[in-house]
Coordinates of C-alpha atoms and ligand atoms in Angstrom, one line a residue:
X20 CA 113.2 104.5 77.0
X21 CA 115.6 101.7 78.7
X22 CA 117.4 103.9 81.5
X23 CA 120.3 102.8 84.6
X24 CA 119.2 104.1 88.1
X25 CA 122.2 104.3 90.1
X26 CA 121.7 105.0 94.2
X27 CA 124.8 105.5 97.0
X28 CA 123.8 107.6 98.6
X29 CA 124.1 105.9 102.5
X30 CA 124.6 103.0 102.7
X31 CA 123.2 100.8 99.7
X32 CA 125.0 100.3 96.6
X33 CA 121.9 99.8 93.8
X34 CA 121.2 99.6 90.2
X35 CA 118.1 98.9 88.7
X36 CA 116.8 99.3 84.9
X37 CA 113.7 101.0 84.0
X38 CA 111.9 100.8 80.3
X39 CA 108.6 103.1 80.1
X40 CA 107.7 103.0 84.1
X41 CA 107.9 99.6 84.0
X42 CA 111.1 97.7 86.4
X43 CA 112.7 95.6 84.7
X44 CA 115.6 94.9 87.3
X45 CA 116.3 96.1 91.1
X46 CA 119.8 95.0 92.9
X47 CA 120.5 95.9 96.1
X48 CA 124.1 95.8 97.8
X49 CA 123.5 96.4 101.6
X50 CA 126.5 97.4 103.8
X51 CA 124.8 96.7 106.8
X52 CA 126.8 94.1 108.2
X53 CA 129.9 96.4 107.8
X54 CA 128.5 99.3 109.6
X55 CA 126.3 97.1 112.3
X56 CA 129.1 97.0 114.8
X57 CA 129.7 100.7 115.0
X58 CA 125.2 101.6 115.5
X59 CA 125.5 103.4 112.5
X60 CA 126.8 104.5 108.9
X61 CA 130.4 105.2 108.8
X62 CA 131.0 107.2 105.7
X63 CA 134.7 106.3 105.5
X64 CA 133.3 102.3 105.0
X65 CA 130.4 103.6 103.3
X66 CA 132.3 105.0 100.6
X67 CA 135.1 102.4 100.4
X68 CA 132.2 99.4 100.0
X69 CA 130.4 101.2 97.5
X70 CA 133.7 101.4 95.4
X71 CA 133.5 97.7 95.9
X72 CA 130.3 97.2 94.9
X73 CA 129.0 99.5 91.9
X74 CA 130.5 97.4 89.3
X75 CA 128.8 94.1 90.2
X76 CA 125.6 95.8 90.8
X77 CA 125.2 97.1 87.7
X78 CA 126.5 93.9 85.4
X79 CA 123.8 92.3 88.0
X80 CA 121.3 94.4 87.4
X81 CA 122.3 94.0 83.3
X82 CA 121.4 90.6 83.6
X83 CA 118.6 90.4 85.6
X84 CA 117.1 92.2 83.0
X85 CA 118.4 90.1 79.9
X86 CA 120.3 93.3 78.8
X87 CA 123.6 94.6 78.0
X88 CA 124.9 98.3 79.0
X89 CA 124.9 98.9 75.4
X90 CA 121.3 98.8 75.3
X91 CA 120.6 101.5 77.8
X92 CA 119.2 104.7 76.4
X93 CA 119.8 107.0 79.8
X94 CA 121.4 107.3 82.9
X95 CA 119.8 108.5 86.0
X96 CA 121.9 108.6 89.3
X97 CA 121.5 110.4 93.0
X98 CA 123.4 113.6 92.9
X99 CA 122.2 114.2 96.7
X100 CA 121.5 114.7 99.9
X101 CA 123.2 112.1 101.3
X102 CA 127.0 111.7 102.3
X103 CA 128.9 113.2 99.5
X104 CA 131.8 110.6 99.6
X105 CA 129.4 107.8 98.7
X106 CA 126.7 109.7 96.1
X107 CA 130.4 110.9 94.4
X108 CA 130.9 107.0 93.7
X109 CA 127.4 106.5 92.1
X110 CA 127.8 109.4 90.0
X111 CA 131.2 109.2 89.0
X112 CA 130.1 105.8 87.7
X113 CA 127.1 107.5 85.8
X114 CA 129.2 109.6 84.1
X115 CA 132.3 107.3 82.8
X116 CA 129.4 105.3 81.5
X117 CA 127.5 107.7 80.0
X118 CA 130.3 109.3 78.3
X119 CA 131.5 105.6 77.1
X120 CA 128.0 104.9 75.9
X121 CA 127.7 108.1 74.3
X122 CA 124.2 108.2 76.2
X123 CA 122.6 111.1 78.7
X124 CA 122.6 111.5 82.1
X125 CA 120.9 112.7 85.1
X126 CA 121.5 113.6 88.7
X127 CA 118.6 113.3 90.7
X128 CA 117.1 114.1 93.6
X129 CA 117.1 111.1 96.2
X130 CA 113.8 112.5 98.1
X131 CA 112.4 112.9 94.9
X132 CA 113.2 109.8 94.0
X133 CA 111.7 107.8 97.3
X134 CA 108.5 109.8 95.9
X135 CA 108.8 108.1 92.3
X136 CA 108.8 105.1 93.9
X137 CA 105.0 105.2 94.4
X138 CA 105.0 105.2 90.4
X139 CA 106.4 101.7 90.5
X140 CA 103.5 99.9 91.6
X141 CA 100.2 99.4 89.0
X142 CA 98.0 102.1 91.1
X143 CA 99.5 104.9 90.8
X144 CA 98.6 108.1 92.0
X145 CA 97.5 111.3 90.4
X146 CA 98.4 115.0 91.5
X147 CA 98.1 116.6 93.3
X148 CA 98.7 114.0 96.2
X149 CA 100.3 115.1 99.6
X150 CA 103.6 112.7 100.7
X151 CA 105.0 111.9 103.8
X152 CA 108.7 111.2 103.3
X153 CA 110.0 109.3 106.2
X154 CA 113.5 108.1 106.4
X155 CA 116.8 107.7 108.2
X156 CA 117.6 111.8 107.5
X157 CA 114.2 113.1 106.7
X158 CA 110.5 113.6 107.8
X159 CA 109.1 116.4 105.5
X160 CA 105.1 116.1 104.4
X161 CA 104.5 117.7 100.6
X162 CA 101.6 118.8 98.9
X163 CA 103.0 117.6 95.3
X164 CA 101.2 119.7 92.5
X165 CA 103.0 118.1 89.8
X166 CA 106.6 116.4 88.2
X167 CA 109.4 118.1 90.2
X168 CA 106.6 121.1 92.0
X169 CA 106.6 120.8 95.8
X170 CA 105.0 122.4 98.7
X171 CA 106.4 122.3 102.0
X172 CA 103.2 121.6 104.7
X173 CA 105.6 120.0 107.5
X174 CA 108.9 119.0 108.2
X175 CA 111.3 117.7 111.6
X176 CA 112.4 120.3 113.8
X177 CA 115.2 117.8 115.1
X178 CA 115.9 114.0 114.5
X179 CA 114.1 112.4 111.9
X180 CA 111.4 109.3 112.5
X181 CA 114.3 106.8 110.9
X182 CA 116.9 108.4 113.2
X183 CA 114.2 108.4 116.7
X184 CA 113.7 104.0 115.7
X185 CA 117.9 103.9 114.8
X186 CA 118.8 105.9 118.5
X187 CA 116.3 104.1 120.6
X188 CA 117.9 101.1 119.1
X189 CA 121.5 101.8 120.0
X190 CA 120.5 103.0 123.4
X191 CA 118.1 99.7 124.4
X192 CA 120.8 97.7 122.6
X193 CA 118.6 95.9 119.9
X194 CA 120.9 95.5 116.9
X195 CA 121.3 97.4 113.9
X196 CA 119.2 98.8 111.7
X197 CA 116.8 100.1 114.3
X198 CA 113.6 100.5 112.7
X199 CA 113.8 96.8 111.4
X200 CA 114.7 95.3 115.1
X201 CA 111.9 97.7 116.4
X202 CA 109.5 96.6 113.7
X203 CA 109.9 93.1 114.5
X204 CA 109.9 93.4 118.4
X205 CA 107.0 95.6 118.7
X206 CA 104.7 92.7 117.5
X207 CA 105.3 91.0 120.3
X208 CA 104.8 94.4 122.9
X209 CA 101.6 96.1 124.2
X210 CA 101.6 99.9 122.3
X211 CA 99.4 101.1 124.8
X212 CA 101.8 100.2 127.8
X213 CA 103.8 103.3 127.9
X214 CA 102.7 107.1 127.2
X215 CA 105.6 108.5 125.5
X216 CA 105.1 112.3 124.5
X217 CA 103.7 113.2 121.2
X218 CA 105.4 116.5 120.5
X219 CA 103.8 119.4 118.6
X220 CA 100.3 118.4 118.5
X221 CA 98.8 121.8 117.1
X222 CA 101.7 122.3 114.7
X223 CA 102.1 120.8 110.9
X224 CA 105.9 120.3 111.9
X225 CA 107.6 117.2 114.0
X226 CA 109.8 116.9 116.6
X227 CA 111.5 113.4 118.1
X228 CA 114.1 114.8 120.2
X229 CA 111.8 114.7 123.3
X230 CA 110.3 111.4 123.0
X231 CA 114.2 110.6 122.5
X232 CA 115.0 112.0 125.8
X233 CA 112.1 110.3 127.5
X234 CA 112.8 107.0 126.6
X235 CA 116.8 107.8 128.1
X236 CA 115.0 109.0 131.4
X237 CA 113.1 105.9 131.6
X238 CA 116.4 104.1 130.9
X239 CA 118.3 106.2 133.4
X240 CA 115.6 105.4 136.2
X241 CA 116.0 101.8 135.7
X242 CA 119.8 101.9 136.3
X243 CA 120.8 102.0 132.8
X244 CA 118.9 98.7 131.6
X245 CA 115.7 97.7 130.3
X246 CA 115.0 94.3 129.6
X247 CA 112.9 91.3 130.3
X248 CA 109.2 91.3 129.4
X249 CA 108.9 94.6 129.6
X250 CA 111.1 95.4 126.9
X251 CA 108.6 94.6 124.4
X252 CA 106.2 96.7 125.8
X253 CA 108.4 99.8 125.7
X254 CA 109.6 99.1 122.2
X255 CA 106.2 99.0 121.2
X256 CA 104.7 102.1 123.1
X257 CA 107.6 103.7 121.8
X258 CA 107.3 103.0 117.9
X259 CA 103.6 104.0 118.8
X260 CA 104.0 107.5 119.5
X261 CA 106.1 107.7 116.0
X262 CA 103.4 106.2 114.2
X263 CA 100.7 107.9 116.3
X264 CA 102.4 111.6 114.6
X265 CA 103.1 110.6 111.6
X266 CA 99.7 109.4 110.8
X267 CA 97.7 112.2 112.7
X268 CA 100.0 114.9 110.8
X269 CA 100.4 113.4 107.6
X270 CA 96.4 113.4 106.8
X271 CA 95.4 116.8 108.9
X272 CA 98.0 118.2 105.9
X273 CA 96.0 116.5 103.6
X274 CA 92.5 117.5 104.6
X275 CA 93.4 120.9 105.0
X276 CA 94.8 121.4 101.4
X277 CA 91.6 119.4 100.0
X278 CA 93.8 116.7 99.1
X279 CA 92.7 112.9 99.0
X280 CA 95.6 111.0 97.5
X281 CA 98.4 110.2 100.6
X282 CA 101.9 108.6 99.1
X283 CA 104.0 107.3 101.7
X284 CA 107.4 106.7 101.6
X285 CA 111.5 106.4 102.5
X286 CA 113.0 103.7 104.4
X287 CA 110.3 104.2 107.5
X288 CA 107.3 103.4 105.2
X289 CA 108.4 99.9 105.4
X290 CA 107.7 99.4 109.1
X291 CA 104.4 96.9 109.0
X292 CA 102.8 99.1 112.0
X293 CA 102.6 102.0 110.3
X294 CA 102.0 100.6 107.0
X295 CA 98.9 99.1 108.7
X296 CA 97.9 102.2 110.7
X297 CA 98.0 104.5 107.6
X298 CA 96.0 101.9 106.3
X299 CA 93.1 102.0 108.6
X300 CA 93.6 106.0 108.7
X301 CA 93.0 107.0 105.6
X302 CA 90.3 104.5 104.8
X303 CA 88.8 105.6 107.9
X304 CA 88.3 109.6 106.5
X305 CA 87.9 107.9 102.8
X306 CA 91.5 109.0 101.6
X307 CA 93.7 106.5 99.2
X308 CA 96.4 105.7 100.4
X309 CA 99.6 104.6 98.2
X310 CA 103.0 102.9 100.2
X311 CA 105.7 101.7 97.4
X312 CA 106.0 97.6 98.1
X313 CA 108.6 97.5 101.2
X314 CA 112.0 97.0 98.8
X315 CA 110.9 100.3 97.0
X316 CA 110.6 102.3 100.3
X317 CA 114.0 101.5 101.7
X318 CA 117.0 102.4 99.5
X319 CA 117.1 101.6 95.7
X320 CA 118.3 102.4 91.9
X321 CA 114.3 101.5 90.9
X322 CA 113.2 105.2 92.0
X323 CA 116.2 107.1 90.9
X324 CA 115.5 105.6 87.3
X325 CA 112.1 105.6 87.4
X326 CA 112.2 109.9 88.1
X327 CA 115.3 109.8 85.6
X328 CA 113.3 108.4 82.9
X329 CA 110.6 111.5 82.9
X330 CA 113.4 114.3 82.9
X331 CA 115.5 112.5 80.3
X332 CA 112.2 112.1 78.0
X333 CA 111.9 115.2 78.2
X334 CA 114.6 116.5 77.4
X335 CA 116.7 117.4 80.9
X336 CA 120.0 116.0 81.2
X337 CA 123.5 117.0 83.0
X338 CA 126.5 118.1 82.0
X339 CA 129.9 116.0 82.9
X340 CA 131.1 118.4 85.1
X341 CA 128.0 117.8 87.7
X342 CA 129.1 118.0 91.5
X343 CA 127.6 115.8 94.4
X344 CA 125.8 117.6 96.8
X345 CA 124.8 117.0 100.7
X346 CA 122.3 118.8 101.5
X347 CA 119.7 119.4 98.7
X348 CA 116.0 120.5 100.0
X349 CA 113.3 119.6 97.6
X350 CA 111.7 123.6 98.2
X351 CA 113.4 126.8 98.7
X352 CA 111.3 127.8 101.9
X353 CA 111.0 131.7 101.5
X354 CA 113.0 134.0 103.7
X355 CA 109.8 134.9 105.7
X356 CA 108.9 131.5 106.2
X357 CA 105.6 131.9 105.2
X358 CA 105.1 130.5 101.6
X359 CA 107.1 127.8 101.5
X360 CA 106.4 127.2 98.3
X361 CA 109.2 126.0 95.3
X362 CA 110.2 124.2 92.3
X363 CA 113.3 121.8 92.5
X364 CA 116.4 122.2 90.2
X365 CA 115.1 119.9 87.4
Ligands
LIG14 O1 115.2 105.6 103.0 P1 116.2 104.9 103.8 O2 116.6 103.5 103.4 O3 117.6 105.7 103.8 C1 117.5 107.1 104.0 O4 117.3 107.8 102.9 O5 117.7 107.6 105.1 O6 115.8 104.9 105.3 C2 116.5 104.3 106.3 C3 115.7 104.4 107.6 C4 116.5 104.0 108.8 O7 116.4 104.9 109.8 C5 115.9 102.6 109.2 O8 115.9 102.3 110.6 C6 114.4 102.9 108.8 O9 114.6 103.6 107.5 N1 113.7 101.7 108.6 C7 112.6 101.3 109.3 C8 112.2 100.0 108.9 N2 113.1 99.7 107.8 C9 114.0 100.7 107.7 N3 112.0 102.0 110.3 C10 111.0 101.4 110.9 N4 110.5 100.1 110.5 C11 111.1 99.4 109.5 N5 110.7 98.2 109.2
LIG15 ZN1 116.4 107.1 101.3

C-alpha cells in the first residue's frame, strides 16, 4: 500500500511516503533557525512556518519518490501530543487531501510513531520488545506486547531527558538545539569529571529536575559563568549522568520482564554517546539492541506512515471530523496505579 506520513507536531514540518514498510521518501522542514533565538519552540512561529511549509514538503516528498499524490493509496498524519496549533496544520492538510483523493486517513499517535521507526531499518524487531522513548517531551520505557498494546514499566516524574540536554543548554549558553550542541561538545570533555546526581536509583521511573538544579548551583557558585576548559568537562559529566539512567533503567525493565529485544528511540536516541553506551550495554548482558538510523529518531513523516500503513491495511481509518489532541498517553495507567497496563485508541 503507497501511503503520505504527515508530522507537525513541534517543530518539523515532514512528509515522507511509505509502500509495504519500505521508505520510499523522507523530507524534513526544520524550523530551527526560527526558534534558535528565543531557546526554544514558540508555538505561535511553530504553527505559522508549518503553514508555510506543508505544501512544499509534500510535492517534495512526491518527487523524491517518482510519484504523484494521485498515486497514494492512504494517509497517515500525527493527531498528537504535541502543540495543537501545529499537529491541527498537518492534519488539516491530511484531510483536504484525503477527501480530494477520495483516499483514507489516519491520525496517529506521534510516540507511537518514534516506535515504528525501528520498523524502518532491515533488522527489525519482534515483540515483545521493551522501548525507551526519549525525546524533547517524553521519557517513558514500554514493554510492547504487540501493534498498538503497551505496558507502562517507567516514565519522568518531571523534565524529560530532551528537555534536561535543551535547559542545561540555554542556561551554559551553548546554542540551540541542546542535545545536538551537547552531543558535539561532550566529545571533547572528560564524563567522569563531574558527579552529577543520578536520581531514583531503586525506582523504574526518572527524574531530571535535580540534576537540573545541580548543574544551576554549580553555575551559581561560579558567579553565574562557566567557561574555558572546563566547560567541556561539565558538559560531558553532565550528558553522562543522563545516559548513565537511561541505560541502567531502560535494561533492568527489560531483564525483569524476561525481555531481550531493547528499541530505542525519539529525538535523544540520536545523541552518539548514548547510542554507543546502549550499544556496549546490552551486548554486555547479551540483549539486541535496535536504534532507528539518527534522521528516523529525531522528528519525521517516515514513522507516522510507516504505523499508518498497518492500521490502514487493516482496516482502521478516521473520520473527517477528527480533532488534534495535546496530550495523548500511549496507556491508560489504572486509577490505583498499580497495573498500568492499556491498549491505545487504534
Ligand atoms: O523526537 P524529537 O525530535 O521531538 C520530540 O518529540 O520532542 O526530540 C527532540 C529532542 C530535543 O530535546 C533535542 O535536544 C533532542 O531531542 N536531541 C538530542 C540530540 N538530537 C536531538 N539530544 C541529545 N543528543 C542529540 N544528538
Ligand atoms: Zn518526537
Amino acid at each position: 500500500m503507497l501511503v503520505l506520513g504527515i508530522e507537525s507536531s513541534c517543530d518539523e514540518t515532514a512528509a515522507a511516503v511509505v509502500q509495504d514498510g519500505k521508505l520510499l521518501s523522507n523530507v524534513i522542514a526544520s524550523q530551527i533557525k526560527d526558534h534558535s533565538a528565543y531557546g526554544g519552540v514558540v508555538p505561535e512561529i511553530a504553527s505559522r512556518k508549518h503553514i508555510e511549509a506543508i505544501s512544499p514538503v509534500i510535492a517534495q516528498a512526491m518527487t523524491d519518490a517518482g510519484l504523484t499524490l494521485r498515486n497514494m493509496e492512504g494517509i497517515s498524519v500525527t493527531r498528537g501530543p504535541g502543540l495543537v496549533g501545529s499537529l491541527l496544520v498537518g492534519l488539516s492538510t491530511a484531510k483536504a487531501l484525503a477527501y480530494g483523493l477520495n483516499i483514507p486517513f489516519v491520525g496517529v499517535n506521534h510516540l507511537e510513531g518514534h516506535i515504528m521507526a525501528s520498523f524502518l531499518a532491515e533488522k527489525k524487531p519482534q515483540f515483545p520488545f521493551a522501548a525507551l522513548v526519549v525525546s524533547g517531551g517524553h521519557t517513558n520505557v514500554y514493554l510492547v506486547k504487540d501493534y498498538h498494546e503497551f505496558q507502562l514499566l517507567g516514565q519522568t516524574r518531571d523534565d524529560a531527558a530532551g528537555e534536561a540536554f535543551d535547559k542545561a543548554a540555554k542556561l551554559l549558553d551553548l546554542g540551540y538545539p541542546g542535545g545536538v550542541v551537547i552531543d558535539k561538545m561532550a566529545k571533547e570533555g572528560n564524563p567522569r569529571a563531574f558527579d552529577f546526581p543520578r536520581a531514583m536509583k531503586d525506582s523504574p521511573d526518572f527524574s531530571f529536575s535535580g540534576l537540573k538544579t545541580s548543574l544551576l548551583t554549580m553555575f551559581k557558585k561560579r558567579g553565574g559563568h562557566i567557561g574555558g576548559e572546563e566547560l567541556p568537562d561539565v558538559v560531558a559529566s553532565y550528558q553522562e549522568a543522563i545516559i548513565d539512567v537511561l541505560v541502567d533503567k531502560t535494561l533492568k525493565a527489560a531483564g525483569e520482564n524476561n525481555i531481550t529485544q531493547v528499541v530505542v528511540c525519539g529525538g535523544v536516541a540520536a545523541n552518539s554517546r548514548l547510542r554507543m553506551r546502549f550499544a556496549e550495554a546490552t551486548a554486555r548482558v547479551g540483549m539486541e539492541l535496535f536504534i532507528p538510523p539518527m534522521v528516523l529518531c529525531t522528528d519525521n513523516a517516515a514513522m507516522i506512515a510507516a504505523l499508518g500503513e498497518i492500521m490502514l491495511k487493516n482496516g482502521r481509518s478516521d473520520l473527517l471530523n477528527l480533532n488534534a489532541v495535546s496530550r495523548w498517553p500511549l496507556v491508560s495507567p489504572s486509577s490505583s496505579g498499580e497495573a498500568k497496563t492499556g491498549v491505545c485508541r487504534c
